[in-house]
Structure formats: C-alpha cells, structure tokens
Amino acid sequence: MAPKRSLEDDADSSNPKAKKHRSGFKVGPDNLPDGTYRRKVIKIKKDLIHKAKVKKSYAKLKAREPITPTPIPTESIEPVQPASQELHPERQAMLDAPREPTPPPNQTPSFSQRPQQQRRSKKPGYFEKEQAFAAQKKAEAEARRLEFERREKEKKEKIEERERFRRAMAKARTGGKNGQRKLGKESKVLLDKVRRIVGA
C-alpha cells in the first residue's frame, strides 16, 4: 500500500509561485475532420489570438505614453458669413424674361403646340420567343379541346341514335294483338338503317 501524503507536501504543491500549466482556449469541437469546417474553426481561433495580441500591445503602449489632450486653437476659426440674398445674374435674367402664355388647364395643347418629345425606343422583348411559344401551345391545346368536344358530341349522338333504333326495333318486334310481328314498323326502321349506311 502506498503511504499517505503528508500535509506539508500539500502545502508545497499549493505554492502560489509555482507555475501552473494553462491549457489553451478551445473554439469548436476537437473531433472535427479535416475539411471546410475545421479550417473555418482554425481561422476563427487565429483571428481571436491576433485580436488579443493587438489589444495587449495597445494596452502596453497606452500605459507607456499618457494621453495628453491636444489644445484646439480657437484663434484660427473664422466666423462664417451668412449667405447673401442676391441672385445669380443668369437666374435673374431668366426671371425677368417675359413668360409665354399657358393654355387653360382644361384644354390640352394641340400637337403643333406640344413640345417635341423624344420618341421612346421599343423596349427589348426579353421573353418574346417564350411568349410566342406559349401562345402557340395555348392555341394547340384549344384546338385539341375543340376537337375532343366535337368527337364527344358525335359519339353521344351516335349512341343516342343506336338507342333509338334499338327501342324502335324492340317495339316493332313485339307481337301485335295476335302475337305476329309488326312488319310495317320494322321495315321502316330497317329502311332508315339502310339509307344511313348507303348515304355514309
């Protein structure tokens, strides 16, 4: 067993003059892999160290040289003269010139009386191609929609016509009073069907 330390040993180790090892300060985690974040942390730490050194050297300079306030010479300051109220000769001549009569506010001046304005150049069409392409696509989509509606209408009409024909044939095939087929009604329906086929 190891012997106990004595109190005197503790007193020696707590000597205020003994230099203690101080670990440096940390910026960011220790286990960062080498890469962008690690380099950023290193840069921040270097900047902090540099700023601390600059502060320390400035404090030393400040301690060495006492600051003396610089006297401000009051004699060299000349009083500022107020601005004169006189107008510039060109401005005075412009004010003295006779004015042209202006038209009443409710009347607009004619084209000949209007000052010639510069013609605005056409703004560049940054998206003209895209707009033309979009308009073309829109027109194509509208044409497809109209074609689809037309086909749907035709399909619906044909279905209704077939249904009418089926009902007429069913009515014609039902027996009459004595159970015989109604050939007259059936022949009219069949004749209409033949006319449609031949006409188409």
N, CA and C of each residue as an Amber inpcrd file, in Angstrom:
protein
   600
   0.8250000  -1.1820000   0.0000000   0.0000000   0.0000000   0.0000000
   0.8710000   1.2480000   0.0000000   0.4040000   2.2660000  -0.7490000
   1.1920000   3.4930000  -0.8260000   0.9720000   4.3190000   0.4220000
   2.0300000   4.9350000   0.8950000   1.8840000   5.7510000   2.1080000
   1.0810000   7.0060000   1.8140000   0.3900000   7.4950000   2.8520000
  -0.4110000   8.7100000   2.7010000   0.5070000   9.9180000   2.5470000
  -0.0070000  10.9000000   1.8090000   0.7780000  12.1340000   1.6600000
   0.6260000  12.9830000   2.9050000   1.6470000  13.6300000   3.2530000
   1.5850000  14.4780000   4.4490000   1.0320000  15.8450000   4.0830000
   0.6580000  16.5840000   5.1090000   0.1180000  17.9220000   4.9000000
   1.1660000  18.8680000   4.3510000   2.4310000  18.6380000   4.7160000
   3.4910000  19.5310000   4.2280000   3.6250000  19.4360000   2.7230000
   3.4220000  18.2010000   2.1820000   3.5120000  18.0510000   0.7250000
   2.4190000  18.8660000   0.0290000   1.2300000  18.8590000   0.6920000
   0.1270000  19.6250000   0.1110000   0.4350000  21.1120000   0.1320000
   1.0800000  21.5690000   1.1840000   1.4200000  22.9800000   1.3080000
   2.4270000  23.3740000   0.2410000   3.3720000  22.4790000  -0.0770000
   4.3700000  22.7810000  -1.1140000   3.7210000  22.8860000  -2.4970000
   2.7630000  22.0060000  -2.7340000   2.1370000  21.9900000  -4.0600000
   1.2060000  23.1860000  -4.2450000   0.6830000  23.7580000  -3.1440000
  -0.2210000  24.9020000  -3.2600000   0.5380000  26.2180000  -3.2290000
   1.8190000  26.1800000  -3.4920000   2.6500000  27.3750000  -3.5150000
   2.1660000  28.2880000  -4.6440000   1.8310000  29.5340000  -4.3130000
   1.3050000  30.4180000  -5.3420000   2.3390000  30.7610000  -6.4120000
   3.6460000  30.6340000  -6.0690000   4.6770000  30.9970000  -7.0370000
   4.9270000  29.8730000  -8.0400000   4.4420000  28.6930000  -7.7300000
   4.6390000  27.5640000  -8.6440000   3.8330000  27.8300000  -9.9200000
   4.4620000  27.6330000 -11.1000000   3.8140000  27.9330000 -12.3790000
   2.8780000  26.7910000 -12.7510000   1.6290000  27.1410000 -12.9950000
   0.6440000  26.1450000 -13.3910000   0.5710000  26.1020000 -14.9090000
   0.3640000  24.9040000 -15.4180000   0.2160000  24.7430000 -16.8600000
  -1.2110000  25.1330000 -17.2490000  -1.3150000  26.1060000 -18.1500000
  -2.6330000  26.5360000 -18.5960000  -2.8740000  25.9990000 -19.9940000
  -3.9840000  25.3090000 -20.1420000  -4.3090000  24.8050000 -21.4770000
  -4.8980000  25.9540000 -22.2920000  -4.7030000  25.9310000 -23.6100000
  -5.2190000  26.9890000 -24.4820000  -6.7270000  26.9500000 -24.5800000
  -7.3020000  28.0180000 -25.0970000  -8.7540000  28.0600000 -25.2050000
  -9.2020000  27.2520000 -26.4240000 -10.4690000  26.8420000 -26.3930000
 -10.9960000  25.9960000 -27.4620000 -12.0330000  26.7760000 -28.2700000
 -11.9980000  26.5440000 -29.5600000 -13.0140000  27.0850000 -30.4540000
 -13.5320000  25.9000000 -31.2590000 -14.7680000  25.5480000 -31.0850000
 -15.3480000  24.4320000 -31.8220000 -14.9650000  23.0920000 -31.2120000
 -15.5390000  22.0070000 -31.7070000 -15.2430000  20.6860000 -31.1620000
 -13.8520000  20.1960000 -31.5660000 -13.3040000  19.2860000 -30.7570000
 -11.9620000  18.7640000 -31.0200000 -11.9480000  17.7290000 -32.1390000
 -13.0280000  17.0200000 -32.3240000 -13.0130000  15.8700000 -33.2240000
 -13.5150000  16.1880000 -34.6300000 -13.3300000  17.4280000 -35.1080000
 -13.7560000  17.7510000 -36.4590000 -12.8040000  17.1230000 -37.4730000
 -13.3170000  16.5310000 -38.5250000 -12.4220000  16.0050000 -39.5550000
 -11.8370000  17.1630000 -40.3560000 -10.7150000  16.9040000 -40.9870000
 -10.0700000  17.9580000 -41.7560000 -10.9630000  18.3110000 -42.9410000
 -11.3140000  19.5390000 -43.0560000 -12.2070000  19.9630000 -44.1320000
 -12.5860000  21.4130000 -43.9360000 -13.6540000  21.8000000 -44.5610000
 -14.0760000  23.2070000 -44.5570000 -14.3540000  23.7150000 -43.1480000
 -15.0900000  22.9340000 -42.3640000 -15.4840000  23.4020000 -41.0320000
 -14.2720000  23.5050000 -40.1070000 -13.3760000  22.5540000 -40.1940000
 -12.1730000  22.5910000 -39.3520000 -11.3310000  23.8060000 -39.7000000
 -11.1500000  24.0480000 -40.9930000 -10.3510000  25.2200000 -41.4030000
 -11.0190000  26.5140000 -40.9470000 -12.3480000  26.5490000 -40.9700000
 -13.0630000  27.7410000 -40.5040000 -12.8200000  27.9590000 -39.0120000
 -12.8510000  26.8700000 -38.2310000 -12.6160000  26.9630000 -36.7850000
 -11.1910000  27.4380000 -36.5210000 -10.2280000  26.8980000 -37.2750000
  -8.8250000  27.3000000 -37.1090000  -8.6660000  28.7840000 -37.4360000
  -9.3200000  29.2400000 -38.5000000  -9.2300000  30.6480000 -38.8900000
  -9.8060000  31.5450000 -37.7960000 -10.9590000  31.1620000 -37.2360000
 -11.5710000  31.9510000 -36.1620000 -10.6400000  32.0320000 -34.9650000
 -10.0070000  30.9050000 -34.6070000  -9.1050000  30.8830000 -33.4580000
  -7.9010000  31.7900000 -33.7040000  -7.3440000  31.7390000 -34.9200000
  -6.1970000  32.6060000 -35.2490000  -6.5860000  34.0820000 -35.1740000
  -7.7890000  34.3970000 -35.6790000  -8.2610000  35.7850000 -35.6100000
  -8.4010000  36.2510000 -34.1650000  -8.9450000  35.3890000 -33.3080000
  -9.1080000  35.7520000 -31.8960000  -7.7480000  35.9780000 -31.2290000
  -6.7890000  35.1120000 -31.5320000  -5.4390000  35.2610000 -30.9580000
  -4.8220000  36.5720000 -31.4280000  -4.9540000  36.8610000 -32.7340000
  -4.3840000  38.0920000 -33.2830000  -5.0060000  39.3230000 -32.6160000
  -6.3420000  39.3090000 -32.4590000  -7.0130000  40.4490000 -31.8270000
  -6.5630000  40.6210000 -30.3790000  -6.3800000  39.5030000 -29.6760000
  -5.9240000  39.5880000 -28.2850000  -4.5160000  40.1850000 -28.2100000
  -3.6460000  39.7800000 -29.1510000  -2.2820000  40.3300000 -29.1690000
  -2.3010000  41.8240000 -29.4650000  -3.1420000  42.2360000 -30.3890000
  -3.2320000  43.6610000 -30.7210000  -3.7230000  44.4480000 -29.5130000
  -4.7440000  43.9300000 -28.8220000  -5.2540000  44.5950000 -27.6200000
  -4.1730000  44.7260000 -26.5590000  -3.4160000  43.6400000 -26.3910000
  -2.3710000  43.6330000 -25.3650000  -1.2820000  44.6550000 -25.6890000
  -0.8450000  44.6960000 -26.9570000   0.1950000  45.6600000 -27.3270000
  -0.3290000  47.0900000 -27.2250000  -1.6010000  47.3120000 -27.5430000
  -2.1790000  48.6390000 -27.4130000  -2.2290000  49.0640000 -25.9470000
  -2.5780000  48.1170000 -25.0730000  -2.6290000  48.4330000 -23.6420000
  -1.2420000  48.8050000 -23.1350000  -0.2010000  48.1050000 -23.6340000
   1.1700000  48.4330000 -23.2250000   1.5500000  49.8310000 -23.6780000
   1.2280000  50.1510000 -24.9360000   1.5420000  51.4930000 -25.4460000
   0.7990000  52.5720000 -24.6710000  -0.4270000  52.2940000 -24.3480000
  -1.2450000  53.2470000 -23.6080000  -0.6800000  53.4800000 -22.2110000
  -0.1930000  52.4060000 -21.6060000   0.3770000  52.5220000 -20.2660000
   1.6930000  53.3040000 -20.3040000   2.4670000  53.1160000 -21.3830000
   3.7530000  53.8070000 -21.5060000   3.5800000  55.3030000 -21.7620000
   2.6960000  55.6730000 -22.6460000   2.5130000  57.0780000 -23.0090000
   1.1960000  57.5840000 -22.4350000   1.2160000  58.5170000 -21.5300000
  -0.0350000  59.0730000 -21.0160000  -0.6920000  59.9360000 -22.0980000
  -1.9690000  59.9050000 -22.1210000  -2.7060000  60.6540000 -23.1390000
  -2.8140000  62.1070000 -22.6930000  -2.3660000  62.9790000 -23.5840000
  -2.4840000  64.4150000 -23.2920000  -3.4780000  64.9950000 -24.2820000
  -4.4430000  65.7100000 -23.7820000  -5.4200000  66.2800000 -24.7110000
  -4.7650000  67.3540000 -25.5700000  -5.0400000  67.3530000 -26.8560000
  -4.4570000  68.3470000 -27.7630000  -5.2890000  69.6140000 -27.6780000
  -4.6320000  70.7500000 -27.4890000  -5.3850000  72.0050000 -27.4010000
  -5.9370000  72.3900000 -28.7710000  -7.1600000  72.8640000 -28.7770000
  -7.8050000  73.2680000 -30.0320000  -7.6040000  74.7700000 -30.1620000
  -6.9230000  75.1800000 -31.2370000  -6.7150000  76.6360000 -31.3940000
  -8.0100000  77.3190000 -31.7760000  -8.4260000  78.2540000 -30.9470000
  -9.6850000  78.9550000 -31.1880000  -9.4840000  80.1870000 -32.0380000
  -8.2460000  80.6270000 -32.1790000  -7.9940000  81.8580000 -32.9300000
  -8.1340000  81.6440000 -34.4250000  -7.8060000  80.4390000 -34.9230000
  -7.7960000  80.2130000 -36.3670000  -9.2090000  80.0680000 -36.9470000
 -10.1970000  79.8530000 -36.0970000 -11.5610000  79.6970000 -36.5960000
 -12.1230000  81.0690000 -36.9330000 -12.5770000  81.2010000 -38.2140000
 -13.1350000  82.4730000 -38.6500000 -14.6540000  82.3760000 -38.6180000
 -15.3300000  83.4230000 -38.2520000 -16.7940000  83.3650000 -38.2360000
 -17.3320000  83.2070000 -39.6600000 -18.3650000  82.4420000 -39.8000000
 -18.9610000  82.1780000 -41.1050000 -19.9490000  83.2980000 -41.4180000
 -19.7950000  83.8330000 -42.6190000 -20.6840000  84.9130000 -43.0250000
 -21.9830000  84.3150000 -43.5580000 -23.1060000  84.9350000 -43.2600000
 -24.3620000  84.4080000 -43.7960000 -24.3980000  84.5590000 -45.3100000
 -25.1130000  83.6530000 -45.9690000 -25.2130000  83.6700000 -47.4240000
 -25.9350000  84.9280000 -47.8800000 -25.4670000  85.4600000 -48.9930000
 -26.0840000  86.7000000 -49.4840000 -27.4190000  86.3760000 -50.1440000
 -28.2990000  87.3490000 -50.1540000 -29.6370000  87.1700000 -50.7060000
 -29.6880000  87.5310000 -52.1870000 -28.5510000  87.8900000 -52.7820000
 -28.5250000  88.2960000 -54.1890000 -28.6100000  87.0490000 -55.0690000
 -29.3370000  87.1920000 -56.2040000 -29.4730000  86.0970000 -57.1520000
 -28.3410000  86.1290000 -58.1630000 -28.0540000  84.9650000 -58.7170000
 -27.0510000  84.8700000 -59.7810000 -27.5670000  85.6370000 -60.9880000
 -26.6700000  86.3100000 -61.7400000 -27.1450000  87.1290000 -62.8740000
 -27.9530000  86.3300000 -63.9130000 -27.5610000  85.0910000 -64.2070000
 -28.3060000  84.2860000 -65.1860000 -29.7120000  83.9690000 -64.6800000
 -29.8230000  83.6460000 -63.3890000 -31.1300000  83.3390000 -62.8100000
 -32.0130000  84.5960000 -62.8090000 -31.4150000  85.7320000 -62.5160000
 -32.1620000  86.9940000 -62.5170000 -32.6640000  87.3120000 -63.9160000
 -31.8280000  87.0360000 -64.9370000 -32.2330000  87.3020000 -66.3220000
 -33.3790000  86.3700000 -66.7180000 -33.3170000  85.1200000 -66.2610000
 -34.3740000  84.1560000 -66.5740000 -35.6940000  84.5780000 -65.9240000
 -35.6350000  85.1170000 -64.7150000 -36.8450000  85.5580000 -64.0300000
 -37.4220000  86.8220000 -64.6730000 -36.5580000  87.6790000 -65.1880000
 -37.0080000  88.9290000 -65.7990000 -37.5840000  88.7260000 -67.1840000
 -37.2430000  87.6180000 -67.8600000 -37.7090000  87.3780000 -69.2300000
 -39.2270000  87.2460000 -69.2420000 -39.8750000  87.7170000 -70.3540000
 -41.3490000  87.6170000 -70.4130000 -41.7750000  86.1500000 -70.5200000
 -42.8620000  85.8400000 -69.8680000 -43.3640000  84.4600000 -69.8570000
 -44.2990000  84.2380000 -71.0390000 -44.3030000  82.9690000 -71.5380000
 -45.2320000  82.6150000 -72.6050000 -46.5840000  82.3070000 -71.9640000
 -47.6670000  82.6820000 -72.6350000 -48.9830000  82.3860000 -72.0380000
 -49.2280000  80.8670000 -72.0330000 -49.7180000  80.3830000 -70.9170000
 -50.0020000  78.9520000 -70.8060000 -51.4730000  78.7130000 -71.0760000
 -51.8300000  77.5730000 -71.7170000 -53.2440000  77.3060000 -72.0010000
 -53.9770000  76.9990000 -70.7030000 -55.2940000  77.1990000 -70.7160000
 -56.0690000  76.8660000 -69.5030000 -55.9170000  75.3840000 -69.1760000
 -56.0720000  75.0250000 -67.9100000 -55.8220000  73.6390000 -67.5170000
 -56.7770000  72.6230000 -68.1100000 -58.0130000  73.0270000 -68.4950000
 -58.9580000  72.0490000 -69.0240000 -58.7330000  71.7740000 -70.5070000
 -57.9260000  72.5780000 -71.1960000 -57.6430000  72.3530000 -72.6070000
 -56.2690000  71.7180000 -72.7540000 -56.2090000  70.7390000 -73.6390000
 -54.9070000  70.1330000 -73.9130000 -54.3200000  70.8170000 -75.1240000
 -53.0330000  71.0600000 -75.1240000 -52.4330000  71.7420000 -76.2750000
 -52.4780000  70.8370000 -77.5040000 -52.6000000  71.4780000 -78.6810000
 -52.6460000  70.7060000 -79.9150000 -51.2730000  70.0980000 -80.1710000
 -51.2380000  69.2240000 -81.1960000 -49.9850000  68.5030000 -81.4830000
 -48.8760000  69.4700000 -81.8650000 -49.2360000  70.5410000 -82.6090000
 -48.2110000  71.5020000 -83.0420000 -47.7050000  72.3250000 -81.8620000
 -48.5420000  72.5150000 -80.8270000 -48.1220000  73.3130000 -79.6810000
 -47.3170000  72.4910000 -78.6670000 -47.4560000  71.1940000 -78.7200000
 -46.7480000  70.3680000 -77.7420000 -45.2550000  70.4170000 -77.9970000
 -44.4710000  70.3950000 -76.9190000 -43.0180000  70.3360000 -77.1330000
 -42.6530000  68.9850000 -77.7240000 -41.6890000  69.0120000 -78.6020000
 -41.2730000  67.7700000 -79.2610000 -40.6310000  66.8480000 -78.2210000
 -41.2840000  65.7380000 -78.0020000 -40.7520000  64.7600000 -77.0440000
 -39.9350000  63.7370000 -77.8050000 -38.9520000  63.2350000 -77.1270000
 -38.1400000  62.2010000 -77.7600000 -38.9790000  60.9380000 -77.8880000
 -38.8570000  60.3020000 -79.0210000 -39.5810000  59.0520000 -79.2390000
 -38.9290000  57.9710000 -78.3960000 -39.7600000  57.2760000 -77.6800000
 -39.2210000  56.1830000 -76.8600000 -38.8760000  55.0200000 -77.7650000
 -37.7180000  54.4960000 -77.5540000 -37.3660000  53.3070000 -78.3220000
 -38.1070000  52.1160000 -77.7380000 -38.3870000  51.1570000 -78.5940000
 -39.1490000  49.9950000 -78.1550000 -38.3550000  49.2310000 -77.1080000
 -39.0480000  48.8540000 -76.0640000 -38.3740000  48.0820000 -75.0130000
 -37.9550000  46.7390000 -75.5780000 -36.7980000  46.2740000 -75.1930000
 -36.3860000  44.9670000 -75.7160000 -37.3040000  43.8690000 -75.1900000
 -37.7020000  42.9830000 -76.0900000 -38.5860000  41.8780000 -75.6990000
 -37.7580000  40.7060000 -75.2270000 -37.5400000  40.6610000 -73.9440000
 -36.6800000  39.6170000 -73.4050000 -37.3100000  38.2340000 -73.5510000
 -38.6520000  38.1830000 -73.5000000 -39.3120000  36.8860000 -73.4770000
 -40.2180000  36.7020000 -74.6920000 -39.9030000  37.3520000 -75.8100000
 -40.7630000  37.2550000 -76.9800000 -40.8630000  35.8230000 -77.4910000
 -39.7280000  35.1320000 -77.5790000 -39.7450000  33.7460000 -78.0720000
 -40.5810000  32.8650000 -77.1530000 -40.3750000  33.0320000 -75.8480000
 -41.1240000  32.2180000 -74.8910000 -42.6150000  32.5200000 -74.9620000
 -42.9500000  33.8160000 -75.1180000 -44.3540000  34.1840000 -75.2040000
 -44.9900000  33.6300000 -76.4780000 -44.2490000  33.6800000 -77.6000000
 -44.7700000  33.1350000 -78.8500000 -44.9660000  31.6230000 -78.7200000
 -43.9870000  30.9690000 -78.1010000 -44.0770000  29.5170000 -77.9020000
 -45.2800000  29.1800000 -77.0190000 -45.4770000  29.9660000 -75.9410000
 -46.6050000  29.7350000 -75.0360000 -47.9300000  29.9690000 -75.7590000
 -47.9970000  31.0120000 -76.6010000 -49.2290000  31.2870000 -77.3460000
 -49.5220000  30.1460000 -78.3140000 -48.4690000  29.6270000 -78.9630000
 -48.6510000  28.5120000 -79.8870000 -49.1690000  27.2800000 -79.1440000
 -48.5600000  26.9930000 -77.9970000 -49.0010000  25.8440000 -77.1910000
 -50.4540000  26.0200000 -76.7490000 -50.8050000  27.2430000 -76.3680000
 -52.1700000  27.5190000 -75.9290000 -53.1550000  27.2940000 -77.0690000
 -52.7930000  27.7630000 -78.2810000 -53.6590000  27.5850000 -79.4480000
 -53.8140000  26.0970000 -79.7680000 -52.7030000  25.3550000 -79.6910000
 -52.7690000  23.9130000 -79.9470000 -53.6690000  23.2180000 -78.9260000
 -53.5360000  23.5960000 -77.6690000 -54.3550000  22.9960000 -76.6120000
 -55.8310000  23.3090000 -76.8420000 -56.1300000  24.5420000 -77.2740000
 -57.5140000  24.9320000 -77.5420000 -58.0660000  24.1270000 -78.7160000
 -57.2430000  23.9360000 -79.7600000 -57.6800000  23.1500000 -80.9200000
 -57.9530000  21.7010000 -80.5120000 -57.0710000  21.1460000 -79.6900000
 -57.2700000  19.7670000 -79.2100000 -58.5540000  19.6640000 -78.3880000
 -58.8050000  20.6740000 -77.5560000 -60.0120000  20.6620000 -76.7330000
 -61.2650000  20.7100000 -77.6020000 -61.2590000  21.5930000 -78.6210000
 -62.4110000  21.6970000 -79.5110000 -62.6340000  20.3960000 -80.2770000
 -61.5530000  19.7770000 -80.7580000 -61.6480000  18.5010000 -81.4730000
 -62.2170000  17.4170000 -80.5650000 -61.7300000  17.4050000 -79.3130000
 -62.2210000  16.4200000 -78.3450000 -63.7140000  16.6030000 -78.0890000
 -64.1420000  17.8710000 -77.9260000 -65.5640000  18.1520000 -77.7020000
 -66.4070000  17.7240000 -78.8990000 -65.8980000  17.9980000 -80.1200000
 -66.6260000  17.6160000 -81.3360000 -66.7970000  16.0950000 -81.4010000
 -65.6970000  15.3740000 -81.1270000 -65.7610000  13.9080000 -81.1570000
 -66.7180000  13.3710000 -80.0930000 -66.6590000  13.9690000 -78.9090000
 -67.5570000  13.5300000 -77.8360000 -69.0190000  13.7510000 -78.2260000
 -69.2830000  14.8890000 -78.8860000 -70.6480000  15.1900000 -79.3130000
 -71.1250000  14.1660000 -80.3460000 -70.2380000  13.8680000 -81.3290000
 -70.5890000  12.8740000 -82.3530000 -70.8440000  11.5030000 -81.7200000
 -69.9680000  11.1590000 -80.7870000 -70.1000000   9.8620000 -80.1140000
 -71.4280000   9.7820000 -79.3700000 -71.7700000  10.8550000 -78.6970000
 -73.0160000  10.9000000 -77.9340000 -74.2260000  10.7720000 -78.8670000
 -74.1610000  11.4960000 -80.0070000 -75.2550000  11.4430000 -80.9730000
 -75.4310000  10.0280000 -81.5300000 -74.3070000   9.3710000 -81.8540000
 -74.3790000   8.0140000 -82.3960000 -74.9600000   7.0460000 -81.3670000
 -74.5300000   7.2210000 -80.1120000 -75.0610000   6.3480000 -79.0490000
 -76.5660000   6.5510000 -78.9010000 -77.0210000   7.8100000 -78.9310000
 -78.4590000   8.1030000 -78.8160000 -79.2310000   7.5340000 -79.9960000
 -78.6370000   7.6540000 -81.2090000 -79.3020000   7.1280000 -82.4030000
 -79.4200000   5.6020000 -82.3410000 -78.3250000   4.9530000 -81.9110000
 -78.3700000   3.4850000 -81.7620000 -79.4320000   3.0750000 -80.7440000
 -79.5250000   3.8440000 -79.6700000 -80.5190000   3.5380000 -78.6260000
 -81.9440000   3.7060000 -79.1720000 -82.1700000   4.7770000 -79.9560000
 -83.4820000   4.9790000 -80.5840000 -83.8180000   3.8220000 -81.5280000
 -82.8050000   3.4260000 -82.3280000 -83.0050000   2.3130000 -83.2700000
 -83.3260000   1.0280000 -82.5190000 -82.5960000   0.7800000 -81.4490000
 -82.8220000  -0.4380000 -80.6560000 -84.2380000  -0.4520000 -80.0850000
 -84.6530000   0.7090000 -79.5380000 -86.0040000   0.7850000 -78.9690000
 -87.0840000   0.5880000 -80.0460000 -86.8550000   1.2140000 -81.2190000
 -87.8320000   1.0920000 -82.3130000 -87.9190000  -0.3580000 -82.7850000
 -86.7670000  -1.0330000 -82.8980000 -86.7610000  -2.4360000 -83.3240000
 -87.4430000  -3.3120000 -82.2710000 -87.1610000  -3.0290000 -81.0210000
 -87.7680000  -3.8160000 -79.9410000 -89.2840000  -3.6340000 -79.9590000
 -89.7410000  -2.4090000 -80.2130000 -91.1770000  -2.1250000 -80.2660000
 -91.8210000  -2.8240000 -81.4690000 -91.0510000  -2.8000000 -82.5880000
 -91.5860000  -3.4170000 -83.8070000 -91.6280000  -4.9330000 -83.6950000
 -90.7320000  -5.5350000 -82.9850000 -90.6530000  -6.9840000 -82.8840000
 -91.6580000  -7.5480000 -81.8810000 -92.1530000  -6.7110000 -80.9980000
 -93.1490000  -7.2310000 -80.0480000 -94.3910000  -7.6390000 -80.8380000
 -94.9740000  -8.6470000 -80.3680000 -96.1380000  -9.1600000 -81.0960000
 -97.3180000  -8.2220000 -81.0140000 -98.1270000  -8.2740000 -82.0140000
 -99.3390000  -7.4680000 -82.0220000-100.4210000  -8.1390000 -81.1890000
-101.6600000  -7.8930000 -81.6260000-102.7810000  -8.4550000 -80.8720000
-102.7900000  -9.9800000 -80.9240000-102.4340000 -10.4980000 -82.0650000
-102.4600000 -11.9480000 -82.1940000-101.0530000 -12.5570000 -82.1200000
-100.0360000 -11.7970000 -81.6970000 -98.6860000 -12.3110000 -81.5000000
 -97.8090000 -12.2360000 -82.7300000 -98.3000000 -11.6410000 -83.8310000
 -97.4820000 -11.5170000 -85.0360000 -96.5960000 -10.2610000 -84.9640000
 -95.4260000 -10.3100000 -85.7010000 -94.5280000  -9.1480000 -85.7350000
 -95.1370000  -8.0350000 -86.5590000 -94.7670000  -6.7850000 -86.1940000
 -95.2870000  -5.6280000 -86.9330000 -94.2830000  -5.3200000 -88.0380000
 -94.4910000  -5.9260000 -89.2050000 -93.5370000  -5.8030000 -90.2990000
 -93.4810000  -4.3830000 -90.8550000 -94.5500000  -3.6790000 -90.8380000
 -94.5670000  -2.3040000 -91.3590000 -93.6500000  -1.3940000 -90.5590000
 -93.7800000  -1.4550000 -89.2530000 -92.9150000  -0.6290000 -88.3850000
 -91.4690000  -1.0920000 -88.4900000 -91.2700000  -2.4240000 -88.5220000
 -89.9090000  -2.9660000 -88.5950000 -89.2700000  -2.6020000 -89.9280000
 -90.0360000  -2.6140000 -90.9970000 -89.4730000  -2.3010000 -92.3170000
 -89.0370000  -0.8430000 -92.4000000 -89.7930000   0.0760000 -91.7610000
 -89.4040000   1.4990000 -91.7540000 -88.0760000   1.6970000 -91.0360000
 -87.8900000   1.0320000 -89.9050000 -86.6430000   1.1640000 -89.1240000
 -85.4860000   0.6030000 -89.9210000 -85.6870000  -0.5870000 -90.5550000
 -84.6180000  -1.2010000 -91.3510000 -84.2890000  -0.3590000 -92.5780000
 -85.2840000   0.2470000 -93.1940000 -85.0670000   1.1100000 -94.3630000
 -84.2330000   2.3430000 -93.9850000 -84.5400000   2.9440000 -92.8240000
 -83.7280000   4.0860000 -92.3410000 -82.2770000   3.6780000 -92.1120000
 -82.0810000   2.4560000 -91.6130000 -80.7290000   1.9700000 -91.3530000
 -79.9680000   1.7920000 -92.6540000 -80.6690000   1.2120000 -93.6660000
 -80.0280000   1.0210000 -94.9860000 -79.6910000   2.3550000 -95.6140000
 -80.5890000   3.3290000 -95.5210000 -80.3220000   4.6650000 -96.0830000
 -79.0920000   5.3100000 -95.4250000 -78.9830000   5.1640000 -94.1010000
 -77.8240000   5.7340000 -93.3810000 -76.5300000   5.0890000 -93.8540000
 -76.5480000   3.7390000 -94.0040000 -75.3280000   3.0240000 -94.4090000
 -74.9440000   3.4060000 -95.8320000 -75.9210000   3.4450000 -96.7330000
 -75.6400000   3.7720000 -98.1350000 -75.2200000   5.2310000 -98.2550000
 -75.8570000   6.0900000 -97.5100000 -75.5260000   7.5340000 -97.5530000
 -74.1580000   7.8170000 -96.9550000 -73.7170000   7.0260000 -96.0190000
 -72.4230000   7.2360000 -95.3740000 -71.3190000   6.6470000 -96.1800000
